[in-house]
Every structure is written in C-alpha cells, then in structure tokens.
C-alpha positions as a printed NumPy array, in Angstrom:
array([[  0.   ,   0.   ,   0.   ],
       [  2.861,   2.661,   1.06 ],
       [  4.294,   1.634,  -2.43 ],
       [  1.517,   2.32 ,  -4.092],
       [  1.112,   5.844,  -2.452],
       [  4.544,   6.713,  -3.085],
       [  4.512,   5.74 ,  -6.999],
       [  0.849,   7.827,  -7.371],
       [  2.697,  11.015,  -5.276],
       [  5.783,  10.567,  -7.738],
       [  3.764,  10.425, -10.606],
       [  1.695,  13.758,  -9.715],
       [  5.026,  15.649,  -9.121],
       [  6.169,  14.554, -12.66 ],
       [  3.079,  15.709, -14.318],
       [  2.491,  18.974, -12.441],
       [  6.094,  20.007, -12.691],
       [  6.021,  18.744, -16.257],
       [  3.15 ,  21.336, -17.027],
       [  4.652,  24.163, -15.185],
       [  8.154,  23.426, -17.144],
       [  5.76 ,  24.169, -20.465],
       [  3.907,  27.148, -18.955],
       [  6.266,  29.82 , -20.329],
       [  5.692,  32.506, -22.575],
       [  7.751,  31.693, -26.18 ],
       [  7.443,  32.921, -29.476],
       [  7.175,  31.107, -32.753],
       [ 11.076,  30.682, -34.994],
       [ 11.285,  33.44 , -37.413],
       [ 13.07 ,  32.523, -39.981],
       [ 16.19 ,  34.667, -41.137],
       [ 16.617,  36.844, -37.693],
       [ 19.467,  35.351, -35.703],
       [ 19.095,  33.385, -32.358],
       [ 20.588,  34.794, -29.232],
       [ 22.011,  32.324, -27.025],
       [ 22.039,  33.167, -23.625],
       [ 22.743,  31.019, -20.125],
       [ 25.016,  27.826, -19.316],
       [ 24.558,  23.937, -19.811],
       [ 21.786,  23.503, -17.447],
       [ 20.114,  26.981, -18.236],
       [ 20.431,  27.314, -21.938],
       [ 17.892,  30.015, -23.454],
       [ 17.344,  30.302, -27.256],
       [ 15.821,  33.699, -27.325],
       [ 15.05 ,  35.981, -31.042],
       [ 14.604,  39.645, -30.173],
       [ 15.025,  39.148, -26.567],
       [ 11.765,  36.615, -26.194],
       [ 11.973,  32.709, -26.031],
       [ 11.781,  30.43 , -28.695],
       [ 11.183,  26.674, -27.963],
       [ 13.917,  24.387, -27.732],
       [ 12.004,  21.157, -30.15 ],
       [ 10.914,  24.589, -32.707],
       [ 14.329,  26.059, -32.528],
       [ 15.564,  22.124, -33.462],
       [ 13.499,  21.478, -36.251],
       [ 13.842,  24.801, -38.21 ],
       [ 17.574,  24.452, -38.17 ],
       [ 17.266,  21.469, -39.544],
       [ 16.119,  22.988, -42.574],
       [ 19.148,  25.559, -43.336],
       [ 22.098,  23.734, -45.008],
       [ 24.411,  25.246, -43.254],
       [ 22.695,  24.116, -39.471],
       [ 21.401,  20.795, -40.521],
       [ 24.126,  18.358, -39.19 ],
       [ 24.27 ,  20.022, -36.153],
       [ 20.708,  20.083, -35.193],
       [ 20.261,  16.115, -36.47 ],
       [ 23.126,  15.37 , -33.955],
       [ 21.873,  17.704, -31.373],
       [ 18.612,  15.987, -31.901],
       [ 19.896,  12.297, -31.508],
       [ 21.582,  13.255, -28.496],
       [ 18.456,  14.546, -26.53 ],
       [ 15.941,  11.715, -26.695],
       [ 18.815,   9.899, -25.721],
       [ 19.425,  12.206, -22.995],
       [ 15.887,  11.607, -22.314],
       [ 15.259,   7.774, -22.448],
       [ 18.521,   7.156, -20.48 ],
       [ 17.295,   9.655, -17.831],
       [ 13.941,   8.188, -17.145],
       [ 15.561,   4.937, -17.427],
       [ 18.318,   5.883, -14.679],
       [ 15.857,   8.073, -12.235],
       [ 13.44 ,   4.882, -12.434],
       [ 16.068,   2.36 , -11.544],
       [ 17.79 ,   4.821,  -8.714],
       [ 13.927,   5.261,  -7.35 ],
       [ 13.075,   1.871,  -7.334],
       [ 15.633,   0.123,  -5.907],
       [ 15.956,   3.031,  -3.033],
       [ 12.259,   2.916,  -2.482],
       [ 12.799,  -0.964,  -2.491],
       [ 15.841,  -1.407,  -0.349],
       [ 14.245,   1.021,   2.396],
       [ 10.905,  -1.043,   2.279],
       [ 12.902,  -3.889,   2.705],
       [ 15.943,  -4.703,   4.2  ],
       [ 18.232,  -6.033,   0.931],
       [ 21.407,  -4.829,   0.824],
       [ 21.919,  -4.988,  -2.776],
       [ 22.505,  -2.011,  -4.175],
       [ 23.316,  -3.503,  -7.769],
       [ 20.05 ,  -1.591,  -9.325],
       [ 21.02 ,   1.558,  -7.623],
       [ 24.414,   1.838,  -8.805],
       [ 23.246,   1.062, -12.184],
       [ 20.967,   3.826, -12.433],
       [ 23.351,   6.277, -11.125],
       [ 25.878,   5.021, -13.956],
       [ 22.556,   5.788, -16.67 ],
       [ 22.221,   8.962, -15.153],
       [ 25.983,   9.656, -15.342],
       [ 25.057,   8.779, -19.268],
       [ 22.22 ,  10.708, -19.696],
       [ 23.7  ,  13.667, -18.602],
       [ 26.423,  13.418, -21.048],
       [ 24.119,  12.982, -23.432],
       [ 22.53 ,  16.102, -22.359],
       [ 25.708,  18.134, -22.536],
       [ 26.637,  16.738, -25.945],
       [ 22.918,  17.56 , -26.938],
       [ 23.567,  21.434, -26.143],
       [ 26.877,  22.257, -27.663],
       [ 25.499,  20.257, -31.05 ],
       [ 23.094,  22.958, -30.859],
       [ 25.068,  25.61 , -30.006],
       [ 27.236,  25.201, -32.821],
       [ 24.267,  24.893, -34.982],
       [ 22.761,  28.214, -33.912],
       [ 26.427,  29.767, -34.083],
       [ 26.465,  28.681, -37.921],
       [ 22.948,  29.419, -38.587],
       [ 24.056,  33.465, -37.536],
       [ 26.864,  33.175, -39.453],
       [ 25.055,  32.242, -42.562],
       [ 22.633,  35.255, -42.341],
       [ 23.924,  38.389, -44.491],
       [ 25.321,  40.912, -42.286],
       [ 23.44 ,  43.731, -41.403],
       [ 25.46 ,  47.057, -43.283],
       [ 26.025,  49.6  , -40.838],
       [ 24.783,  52.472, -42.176],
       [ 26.848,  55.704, -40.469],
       [ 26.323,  59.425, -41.121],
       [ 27.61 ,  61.781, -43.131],
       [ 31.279,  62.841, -42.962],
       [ 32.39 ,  66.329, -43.627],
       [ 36.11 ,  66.045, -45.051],
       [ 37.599,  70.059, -44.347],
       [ 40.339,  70.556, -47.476],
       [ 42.924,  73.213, -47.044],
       [ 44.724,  74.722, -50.213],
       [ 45.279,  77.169, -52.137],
       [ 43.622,  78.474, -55.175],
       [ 43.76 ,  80.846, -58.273],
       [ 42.014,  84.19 , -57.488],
       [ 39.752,  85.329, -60.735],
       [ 40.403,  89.194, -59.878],
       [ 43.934,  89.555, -58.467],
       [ 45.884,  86.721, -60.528],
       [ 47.307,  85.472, -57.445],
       [ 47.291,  82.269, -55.124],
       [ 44.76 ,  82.657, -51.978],
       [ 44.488,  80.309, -49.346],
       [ 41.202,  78.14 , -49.408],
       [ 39.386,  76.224, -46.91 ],
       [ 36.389,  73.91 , -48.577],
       [ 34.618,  70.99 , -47.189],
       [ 34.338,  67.509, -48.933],
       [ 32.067,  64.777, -47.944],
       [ 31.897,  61.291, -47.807],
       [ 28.761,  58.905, -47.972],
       [ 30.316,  55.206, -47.199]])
C-alpha cells in the first residue's frame, strides 16, 4: 500500500512540474533573424529579439538551413537519448531506493546502475547542447550581415587656389564629404 502511495505522489510531481516546465511565454522561430544564445549547460535560453523560442521549434527549423542541418540532427539524436537514459536511470535509482528502504536487501546492484545511466544521460545532455550551439552559431553566421549604415562625414580641405580678380594664389578652406 505505502508503495503504491509513493509511486501515485511521484507520478503527480512529474506531471504537475512537467506542465509548469511548459507554462512559459515563447514565441514562434522566425526565420532569417538570428538566435541569441544566452545562459550555461543547465540553463540554456534560445531567445530571437530578446523573447523565447522553444527548444524542439528552434531544433526542427535548423534542420532545414544547409548550413545548421548536421548540427541540429546530432543535437537531436543526443536529446531523446538524454531523455530515455534519464527516465531509465531516475526509475532504476527510485526503485531500488524505495525498495531497499521497504525492505531490508542490501543490494545495491540496481542503484548503482541507475546512477551510472544517469551519469550517461547527462552526457548525453551536454553533448545535446553544444550540437546545438554550434548549430545556432552557424545558422548566424550564414545570415547576411546587417550594413552599418553611419552618417555623413564632412572632409575640411585646405589649399590654395587661383584668385579670378587679383591673378594670385589665396588660401582656401572647402569641405568635402563622404557617404560610405
């Protein structure tokens, strides 16, 4: 019976913390602005004019550009198995502790095994984010570059010029400019 309450309590947690975990505010991928990467391993944000942008949407449409679509596939393959080998090693780490608590084995053999999947999984998981990161990095760099557009430049040009009513040389100052 306590086993029974435990697994229904564990499951709950999952799903409500699962739902909250989806519950933020992102936008939809635009294609062709770049993708601002912002945070470390375990708080990566993919973010296009300052607002989220999904990780699995972010994922897919680099896998459309040419120049992003290794990366992505490989950043891809690494994450469900990120995923599967974490559920995997948190079910075998819960179990056996719930287990060997419950009763009094003293094999840990399950235990240690799931640790070792988790030790995989989060490998995986690390893998899974600098694939991506280096997919977003080559997505920028395949976007044409924004021309920076400065102003006007007034050029002053000293010398000295021909004077139309004394036949002489007069000192002139005259301003050039330059558009870039």
């Amino acid at each position: 019976m306590f086993v029974r309450e435990c697994r229904s309590a564990a499951i709950s947690v999952c799903v409500v913390t699962g739902f909250l975990g989806c519950a933020t505010n992102t936008v939809p991928f635009t294609k062709g602005k770049s993708i601002e990467v912002e945070g470390s391993f375990f708080s990566r944000a993919f973010k296009q004019d300052g607002k989220p942008v999904r990780f699995d949407d972010v994922t897919s449409n680099l896998k459309k550009e040419e120049s992003s679509k290794d990366k992505a596939s490989a950043s891809e393959i690494w994450y469900y198995t990120a995923l599967v080998s974490s559920g995997v090693g948190g079910y075998l780490v819960g179990y056996n502790a719930l287990s060997s608590s419950i009763s009094s084995d003293s094999k840990q053999t399950g235990l240690l095994l799931g640790v070792g999947i988790l030790g995989v999984a989060f490998a995986s998981a690390y893998f899974s984010d600098k694939a991506l990161t280096e997919g977003v990095e080559a997505y920028n760099s395949s976007l044409p570059k924004n021309k920076r557009v400065s102003s006007l430049g007034l050029i002053p040009i000293f010398g000295f010029a021909e004077s139309r009513f004394t036949n002489s040389l007069v000192p002139t100052v005259g301003f050039s400019y330059q558009i870039p």
